């Protein structure tokens, strides 16, 4: 259905709903490429992008676009947060800065959370990152899971320097968001002696 809407260049409320659903499914499946394609189309449906279109359009077409805009507005904050997190996962500075500007304009929980994650990464505040991961709204946790390995690897030298001769598994579990001490111990064995 999504492909049919794309081929026919349909921009209605149904289009927005289909792309939102498809983007969420792609996140759950870990398909970031497909998520990115859907997020780009959803970004094109936002009011800022619509204002760039030609001013004279057929009346019916304008009504359909307004209906699509209302659908997008319902979930705009959620998807702006996802786009920022996705840019952080890809570690693309230009995309991160663009999405930061967009997210700062919105006031919902999705953007506030994503902005917090961006700040935690910028400040190398791994404790805050893992606290935000525990409280991730919507499907943000799926994207944050892609950042976990990088954050843990960056945080480990800080822990190793702060706790001599070596931090215990319980401390590493708590600080780096592991499920249990065994998982933390395995991480320490793999990365702790470098």
mmCIF file of N, CA, C and O in Angstrom, residues 41-119:
data_model
loop_
_atom_site.group_PDB
_atom_site.id
_atom_site.type_symbol
_atom_site.label_atom_id
_atom_site.label_comp_id
_atom_site.label_asym_id
_atom_site.label_seq_id
_atom_site.Cartn_x
_atom_site.Cartn_y
_atom_site.Cartn_z
ATOM 1 N N UNK A 41 9.420 10.989 3.925
ATOM 2 C CA UNK A 41 8.111 11.321 3.341
ATOM 3 C C UNK A 41 7.252 12.041 4.368
ATOM 4 O O UNK A 41 6.592 13.046 4.052
ATOM 5 N N UNK A 42 7.262 11.569 5.606
ATOM 6 C CA UNK A 42 6.481 12.234 6.654
ATOM 7 C C UNK A 42 6.962 13.666 6.876
ATOM 8 O O UNK A 42 6.153 14.567 7.092
ATOM 9 N N UNK A 43 8.261 13.884 6.800
ATOM 10 C CA UNK A 43 8.793 15.241 6.958
ATOM 11 C C UNK A 43 8.310 16.133 5.826
ATOM 12 O O UNK A 43 8.036 17.318 6.034
ATOM 13 N N UNK A 44 8.176 15.572 4.617
ATOM 14 C CA UNK A 44 7.678 16.344 3.478
ATOM 15 C C UNK A 44 6.218 16.736 3.643
ATOM 16 O O UNK A 44 5.760 17.704 3.036
ATOM 17 N N UNK A 45 5.494 15.989 4.443
ATOM 18 C CA UNK A 45 4.069 16.276 4.640
ATOM 19 C C UNK A 45 3.820 17.318 5.724
ATOM 20 O O UNK A 45 2.685 17.705 5.949
ATOM 21 N N UNK A 46 4.866 17.788 6.403
ATOM 22 C CA UNK A 46 4.692 18.762 7.476
ATOM 23 C C UNK A 46 4.312 20.118 6.902
ATOM 24 O O UNK A 46 4.585 20.410 5.734
ATOM 25 N N UNK A 47 3.687 20.979 7.696
ATOM 26 C CA UNK A 47 3.231 22.286 7.206
ATOM 27 C C UNK A 47 4.343 23.133 6.589
ATOM 28 O O UNK A 47 4.127 23.798 5.591
ATOM 29 N N UNK A 48 5.557 23.104 7.140
ATOM 30 C CA UNK A 48 6.649 23.910 6.596
ATOM 31 C C UNK A 48 6.947 23.513 5.159
ATOM 32 O O UNK A 48 7.184 24.356 4.310
ATOM 33 N N UNK A 49 6.942 22.216 4.898
ATOM 34 C CA UNK A 49 7.228 21.744 3.555
ATOM 35 C C UNK A 49 6.072 22.052 2.607
ATOM 36 O O UNK A 49 6.301 22.389 1.455
ATOM 37 N N UNK A 50 4.839 21.962 3.091
ATOM 38 C CA UNK A 50 3.682 22.234 2.239
ATOM 39 C C UNK A 50 3.642 23.690 1.793
ATOM 40 O O UNK A 50 3.203 23.992 0.705
ATOM 41 N N UNK A 51 4.113 24.598 2.652
ATOM 42 C CA UNK A 51 4.078 26.018 2.307
ATOM 43 C C UNK A 51 4.979 26.342 1.131
ATOM 44 O O UNK A 51 4.802 27.351 0.468
ATOM 45 N N UNK A 52 5.926 25.495 0.837
ATOM 46 C CA UNK A 52 6.836 25.724 -0.284
ATOM 47 C C UNK A 52 6.205 25.360 -1.621
ATOM 48 O O UNK A 52 6.763 25.661 -2.667
ATOM 49 N N UNK A 53 5.080 24.678 -1.588
ATOM 50 C CA UNK A 53 4.436 24.252 -2.824
ATOM 51 C C UNK A 53 3.807 25.444 -3.534
ATOM 52 O O UNK A 53 3.660 26.515 -2.965
ATOM 53 N N UNK A 54 3.408 25.218 -4.761
ATOM 54 C CA UNK A 54 2.777 26.287 -5.531
ATOM 55 C C UNK A 54 1.533 26.797 -4.818
ATOM 56 O O UNK A 54 0.744 26.016 -4.290
ATOM 57 N N UNK A 55 1.329 28.130 -4.842
ATOM 58 C CA UNK A 55 0.177 28.692 -4.131
ATOM 59 C C UNK A 55 -1.167 28.356 -4.766
ATOM 60 O O UNK A 55 -2.177 28.273 -4.082
ATOM 61 N N UNK A 56 -1.203 28.141 -6.072
ATOM 62 C CA UNK A 56 -2.485 27.845 -6.727
ATOM 63 C C UNK A 56 -2.626 26.349 -6.959
ATOM 64 O O UNK A 56 -1.964 25.783 -7.812
ATOM 65 N N UNK A 57 -3.481 25.758 -6.170
ATOM 66 C CA UNK A 57 -3.761 24.337 -6.338
ATOM 67 C C UNK A 57 -5.266 24.156 -6.428
ATOM 68 O O UNK A 57 -6.037 24.988 -5.968
ATOM 69 N N UNK A 58 -5.627 23.046 -6.964
ATOM 70 C CA UNK A 58 -7.036 22.716 -7.056
ATOM 71 C C UNK A 58 -7.620 22.600 -5.650
ATOM 72 O O UNK A 58 -6.975 22.119 -4.728
ATOM 73 N N UNK A 59 -8.865 23.048 -5.455
ATOM 74 C CA UNK A 59 -9.503 23.096 -4.138
ATOM 75 C C UNK A 59 -9.549 21.723 -3.452
ATOM 76 O O UNK A 59 -9.268 21.611 -2.272
ATOM 77 N N UNK A 60 -9.918 20.669 -4.170
ATOM 78 C CA UNK A 60 -9.988 19.328 -3.576
ATOM 79 C C UNK A 60 -8.608 18.891 -3.094
ATOM 80 O O UNK A 60 -8.460 18.297 -2.040
ATOM 81 N N UNK A 61 -7.622 19.189 -3.886
ATOM 82 C CA UNK A 61 -6.264 18.807 -3.539
ATOM 83 C C UNK A 61 -5.816 19.508 -2.253
ATOM 84 O O UNK A 61 -5.159 18.924 -1.404
ATOM 85 N N UNK A 62 -6.193 20.770 -2.111
ATOM 86 C CA UNK A 62 -5.860 21.519 -0.908
ATOM 87 C C UNK A 62 -6.518 20.891 0.317
ATOM 88 O O UNK A 62 -5.903 20.789 1.376
ATOM 89 N N UNK A 63 -7.765 20.467 0.192
ATOM 90 C CA UNK A 63 -8.469 19.840 1.316
ATOM 91 C C UNK A 63 -7.778 18.550 1.729
ATOM 92 O O UNK A 63 -7.624 18.274 2.912
ATOM 93 N N UNK A 64 -7.383 17.739 0.753
ATOM 94 C CA UNK A 64 -6.685 16.490 1.062
ATOM 95 C C UNK A 64 -5.369 16.771 1.775
ATOM 96 O O UNK A 64 -5.002 16.089 2.723
ATOM 97 N N UNK A 65 -4.655 17.771 1.333
ATOM 98 C CA UNK A 65 -3.374 18.107 1.958
ATOM 99 C C UNK A 65 -3.578 18.623 3.373
ATOM 100 O O UNK A 65 -2.778 18.333 4.260
ATOM 101 N N UNK A 66 -4.665 19.378 3.614
ATOM 102 C CA UNK A 66 -4.957 19.845 4.975
ATOM 103 C C UNK A 66 -5.288 18.661 5.877
ATOM 104 O O UNK A 66 -4.880 18.631 7.034
ATOM 105 N N UNK A 67 -6.018 17.690 5.359
ATOM 106 C CA UNK A 67 -6.343 16.491 6.147
ATOM 107 C C UNK A 67 -5.066 15.722 6.475
ATOM 108 O O UNK A 67 -4.891 15.240 7.597
ATOM 109 N N UNK A 68 -4.156 15.619 5.513
ATOM 110 C CA UNK A 68 -2.874 14.950 5.757
ATOM 111 C C UNK A 68 -2.088 15.710 6.819
ATOM 112 O O UNK A 68 -1.472 15.108 7.693
ATOM 113 N N UNK A 69 -2.129 17.029 6.751
ATOM 114 C CA UNK A 69 -1.399 17.845 7.734
ATOM 115 C C UNK A 69 -1.953 17.628 9.138
ATOM 116 O O UNK A 69 -1.192 17.553 10.105
ATOM 117 N N UNK A 70 -3.272 17.517 9.267
ATOM 118 C CA UNK A 70 -3.864 17.262 10.597
ATOM 119 C C UNK A 70 -3.407 15.908 11.132
ATOM 120 O O UNK A 70 -3.109 15.771 12.316
ATOM 121 N N UNK A 71 -3.349 14.904 10.268
ATOM 122 C CA UNK A 71 -2.879 13.582 10.680
ATOM 123 C C UNK A 71 -1.423 13.660 11.127
ATOM 124 O O UNK A 71 -1.050 13.106 12.157
ATOM 125 N N UNK A 72 -0.605 14.364 10.375
ATOM 126 C CA UNK A 72 0.812 14.516 10.715
ATOM 127 C C UNK A 72 0.967 15.256 12.036
ATOM 128 O O UNK A 72 1.799 14.893 12.863
ATOM 129 N N UNK A 73 0.187 16.292 12.254
ATOM 130 C CA UNK A 73 0.297 17.089 13.477
ATOM 131 C C UNK A 73 0.072 16.232 14.723
ATOM 132 O O UNK A 73 0.685 16.477 15.749
ATOM 133 N N UNK A 74 -0.796 15.238 14.632
ATOM 134 C CA UNK A 74 -1.078 14.373 15.780
ATOM 135 C C UNK A 74 0.174 13.651 16.265
ATOM 136 O O UNK A 74 0.335 13.406 17.450
ATOM 137 N N UNK A 75 1.045 13.297 15.339
ATOM 138 C CA UNK A 75 2.223 12.499 15.680
ATOM 139 C C UNK A 75 3.528 13.202 15.311
ATOM 140 O O UNK A 75 4.572 12.575 15.260
ATOM 141 N N UNK A 76 3.447 14.492 15.082
ATOM 142 C CA UNK A 76 4.616 15.253 14.629
ATOM 143 C C UNK A 76 5.757 15.184 15.651
ATOM 144 O O UNK A 76 6.913 14.961 15.292
ATOM 145 N N UNK A 77 5.445 15.398 16.899
ATOM 146 C CA UNK A 77 6.455 15.379 17.950
ATOM 147 C C UNK A 77 7.130 14.004 18.032
ATOM 148 O O UNK A 77 8.354 13.907 18.120
ATOM 149 N N UNK A 78 6.325 12.968 17.995
ATOM 150 C CA UNK A 78 6.864 11.607 18.067
ATOM 151 C C UNK A 78 7.878 11.365 16.950
ATOM 152 O O UNK A 78 8.996 10.903 17.198
ATOM 153 N N UNK A 79 7.507 11.715 15.721
ATOM 154 C CA UNK A 79 8.385 11.436 14.587
ATOM 155 C C UNK A 79 9.558 12.406 14.494
ATOM 156 O O UNK A 79 10.628 12.036 14.018
ATOM 157 N N UNK A 80 9.414 13.615 14.991
ATOM 158 C CA UNK A 80 10.557 14.535 15.060
ATOM 159 C C UNK A 80 11.593 13.974 16.034
ATOM 160 O O UNK A 80 12.800 14.028 15.776
ATOM 161 N N UNK A 81 11.119 13.415 17.142
ATOM 162 C CA UNK A 81 12.028 12.765 18.090
ATOM 163 C C UNK A 81 12.724 11.573 17.464
ATOM 164 O O UNK A 81 13.938 11.387 17.626
ATOM 165 N N UNK A 82 11.974 10.759 16.717
ATOM 166 C CA UNK A 82 12.583 9.606 16.043
ATOM 167 C C UNK A 82 13.646 10.062 15.040
ATOM 168 O O UNK A 82 14.712 9.456 14.936
ATOM 169 N N UNK A 83 13.335 11.127 14.271
ATOM 170 C CA UNK A 83 14.299 11.588 13.268
ATOM 171 C C UNK A 83 15.594 12.069 13.931
ATOM 172 O O UNK A 83 16.682 11.812 13.421
ATOM 173 N N UNK A 84 15.479 12.748 15.065
ATOM 174 C CA UNK A 84 16.676 13.192 15.777
ATOM 175 C C UNK A 84 17.476 11.994 16.283
ATOM 176 O O UNK A 84 18.698 11.922 16.105
ATOM 177 N N UNK A 85 16.800 11.035 16.895
ATOM 178 C CA UNK A 85 17.497 9.838 17.377
ATOM 179 C C UNK A 85 18.147 9.075 16.220
ATOM 180 O O UNK A 85 19.271 8.584 16.345
ATOM 181 N N UNK A 86 17.459 8.998 15.096
ATOM 182 C CA UNK A 86 17.998 8.307 13.928
ATOM 183 C C UNK A 86 19.252 9.017 13.421
ATOM 184 O O UNK A 86 20.241 8.364 13.050
ATOM 185 N N UNK A 87 19.242 10.343 13.421
ATOM 186 C CA UNK A 87 20.434 11.094 13.010
ATOM 187 C C UNK A 87 21.584 10.835 13.976
ATOM 188 O O UNK A 87 22.746 10.713 13.557
ATOM 189 N N UNK A 88 21.274 10.714 15.270
ATOM 190 C CA UNK A 88 22.308 10.396 16.257
ATOM 191 C C UNK A 88 22.869 8.994 16.029
ATOM 192 O O UNK A 88 24.081 8.780 16.153
ATOM 193 N N UNK A 89 22.007 8.055 15.689
ATOM 194 C CA UNK A 89 22.456 6.682 15.413
ATOM 195 C C UNK A 89 23.404 6.684 14.212
ATOM 196 O O UNK A 89 24.459 6.051 14.241
ATOM 197 N N UNK A 90 23.030 7.417 13.169
ATOM 198 C CA UNK A 90 23.855 7.471 11.959
ATOM 199 C C UNK A 90 25.099 8.321 12.162
ATOM 200 O O UNK A 90 26.015 8.272 11.359
ATOM 201 N N UNK A 91 25.108 9.133 13.217
ATOM 202 C CA UNK A 91 26.243 9.984 13.565
ATOM 203 C C UNK A 91 26.593 10.952 12.441
ATOM 204 O O UNK A 91 27.757 11.220 12.181
ATOM 205 N N UNK A 92 25.542 11.455 11.782
ATOM 206 C CA UNK A 92 25.697 12.435 10.706
ATOM 207 C C UNK A 92 25.519 13.816 11.297
ATOM 208 O O UNK A 92 24.404 14.212 11.633
ATOM 209 N N UNK A 93 26.599 14.576 11.436
ATOM 210 C CA UNK A 93 26.552 15.873 12.110
ATOM 211 C C UNK A 93 25.554 16.832 11.464
ATOM 212 O O UNK A 93 24.812 17.512 12.153
ATOM 213 N N UNK A 94 25.544 16.917 10.145
ATOM 214 C CA UNK A 94 24.619 17.831 9.459
ATOM 215 C C UNK A 94 23.171 17.482 9.762
ATOM 216 O O UNK A 94 22.358 18.372 10.063
ATOM 217 N N UNK A 95 22.847 16.200 9.680
ATOM 218 C CA UNK A 95 21.485 15.753 9.978
ATOM 219 C C UNK A 95 21.138 15.990 11.439
ATOM 220 O O UNK A 95 20.018 16.382 11.761
ATOM 221 N N UNK A 96 22.099 15.756 12.326
ATOM 222 C CA UNK A 96 21.853 15.975 13.753
ATOM 223 C C UNK A 96 21.515 17.435 14.003
ATOM 224 O O UNK A 96 20.535 17.748 14.681
ATOM 225 N N UNK A 97 22.291 18.340 13.431
ATOM 226 C CA UNK A 97 22.037 19.765 13.652
ATOM 227 C C UNK A 97 20.693 20.200 13.070
ATOM 228 O O UNK A 97 19.956 20.969 13.697
ATOM 229 N N UNK A 98 20.350 19.693 11.888
ATOM 230 C CA UNK A 98 19.059 20.037 11.280
ATOM 231 C C UNK A 98 17.903 19.533 12.158
ATOM 232 O O UNK A 98 16.959 20.270 12.436
ATOM 233 N N UNK A 99 18.009 18.290 12.609
ATOM 234 C CA UNK A 99 16.928 17.724 13.430
ATOM 235 C C UNK A 99 16.879 18.373 14.813
ATOM 236 O O UNK A 99 15.798 18.491 15.402
ATOM 237 N N UNK A 100 18.023 18.796 15.338
ATOM 238 C CA UNK A 100 18.015 19.528 16.613
ATOM 239 C C UNK A 100 17.229 20.825 16.473
ATOM 240 O O UNK A 100 16.425 21.167 17.350
ATOM 241 N N UNK A 101 17.456 21.545 15.380
ATOM 242 C CA UNK A 101 16.702 22.799 15.163
ATOM 243 C C UNK A 101 15.209 22.531 15.089
ATOM 244 O O UNK A 101 14.406 23.246 15.679
ATOM 245 N N UNK A 102 14.837 21.500 14.359
ATOM 246 C CA UNK A 102 13.405 21.169 14.223
ATOM 247 C C UNK A 102 12.808 20.739 15.558
ATOM 248 O O UNK A 102 11.708 21.151 15.905
ATOM 249 N N UNK A 103 13.523 19.893 16.281
ATOM 250 C CA UNK A 103 12.994 19.358 17.541
ATOM 251 C C UNK A 103 12.836 20.443 18.594
ATOM 252 O O UNK A 103 11.916 20.391 19.415
ATOM 253 N N UNK A 104 13.709 21.453 18.586
ATOM 254 C CA UNK A 104 13.617 22.525 19.583
ATOM 255 C C UNK A 104 12.354 23.354 19.416
ATOM 256 O O UNK A 104 11.937 24.037 20.344
ATOM 257 N N UNK A 105 11.751 23.307 18.240
ATOM 258 C CA UNK A 105 10.525 24.075 17.992
ATOM 259 C C UNK A 105 9.288 23.383 18.566
ATOM 260 O O UNK A 105 8.250 24.017 18.724
ATOM 261 N N UNK A 106 9.403 22.099 18.863
ATOM 262 C CA UNK A 106 8.263 21.334 19.373
ATOM 263 C C UNK A 106 8.385 21.149 20.874
ATOM 264 O O UNK A 106 9.468 21.182 21.434
ATOM 265 N N UNK A 107 7.270 20.905 21.528
ATOM 266 C CA UNK A 107 7.265 20.876 22.992
ATOM 267 C C UNK A 107 6.804 19.542 23.590
ATOM 268 O O UNK A 107 6.616 19.441 24.777
ATOM 269 N N UNK A 108 6.622 18.526 22.781
ATOM 270 C CA UNK A 108 6.082 17.278 23.288
ATOM 271 C C UNK A 108 7.123 16.371 23.921
ATOM 272 O O UNK A 108 8.323 16.658 23.935
ATOM 273 N N UNK A 109 6.653 15.245 24.428
ATOM 274 C CA UNK A 109 7.532 14.310 25.130
ATOM 275 C C UNK A 109 8.550 13.652 24.205
ATOM 276 O O UNK A 109 9.678 13.394 24.615
ATOM 277 N N UNK A 110 8.164 13.376 22.961
ATOM 278 C CA UNK A 110 9.085 12.726 22.027
ATOM 279 C C UNK A 110 10.305 13.576 21.747
ATOM 280 O O UNK A 110 11.444 13.104 21.796
ATOM 281 N N UNK A 111 10.087 14.859 21.470
ATOM 282 C CA UNK A 111 11.204 15.770 21.197
ATOM 283 C C UNK A 111 11.998 16.065 22.457
ATOM 284 O O UNK A 111 13.229 16.121 22.416
ATOM 285 N N UNK A 112 11.315 16.268 23.572
ATOM 286 C CA UNK A 112 12.023 16.546 24.825
ATOM 287 C C UNK A 112 12.953 15.388 25.167
ATOM 288 O O UNK A 112 14.104 15.599 25.571
ATOM 289 N N UNK A 113 12.466 14.181 24.976
ATOM 290 C CA UNK A 113 13.284 12.997 25.249
ATOM 291 C C UNK A 113 14.476 12.941 24.300
ATOM 292 O O UNK A 113 15.618 12.744 24.731
ATOM 293 N N UNK A 114 14.238 13.119 23.000
ATOM 294 C CA UNK A 114 15.324 13.047 22.018
ATOM 295 C C UNK A 114 16.355 14.149 22.254
ATOM 296 O O UNK A 114 17.557 13.916 22.114
ATOM 297 N N UNK A 115 15.889 15.338 22.632
ATOM 298 C CA UNK A 115 16.824 16.428 22.951
ATOM 299 C C UNK A 115 17.666 16.073 24.175
ATOM 300 O O UNK A 115 18.863 16.383 24.230
ATOM 301 N N UNK A 116 17.047 15.421 25.151
ATOM 302 C CA UNK A 116 17.786 14.961 26.330
ATOM 303 C C UNK A 116 18.851 13.938 25.970
ATOM 304 O O UNK A 116 19.972 13.973 26.489
ATOM 305 N N UNK A 117 18.503 13.031 25.072
ATOM 306 C CA UNK A 117 19.467 12.022 24.616
ATOM 307 C C UNK A 117 20.631 12.703 23.894
ATOM 308 O O UNK A 117 21.801 12.383 24.136
ATOM 309 N N UNK A 118 20.313 13.653 23.013
ATOM 310 C CA UNK A 118 21.362 14.374 22.286
ATOM 311 C C UNK A 118 22.287 15.098 23.259
ATOM 312 O O UNK A 118 23.516 15.071 23.103
ATOM 313 N N UNK A 119 21.709 15.729 24.271
ATOM 314 C CA UNK A 119 22.521 16.441 25.268
ATOM 315 C C UNK A 119 23.387 15.459 26.060
ATOM 316 O O UNK A 119 24.563 15.724 26.309
#
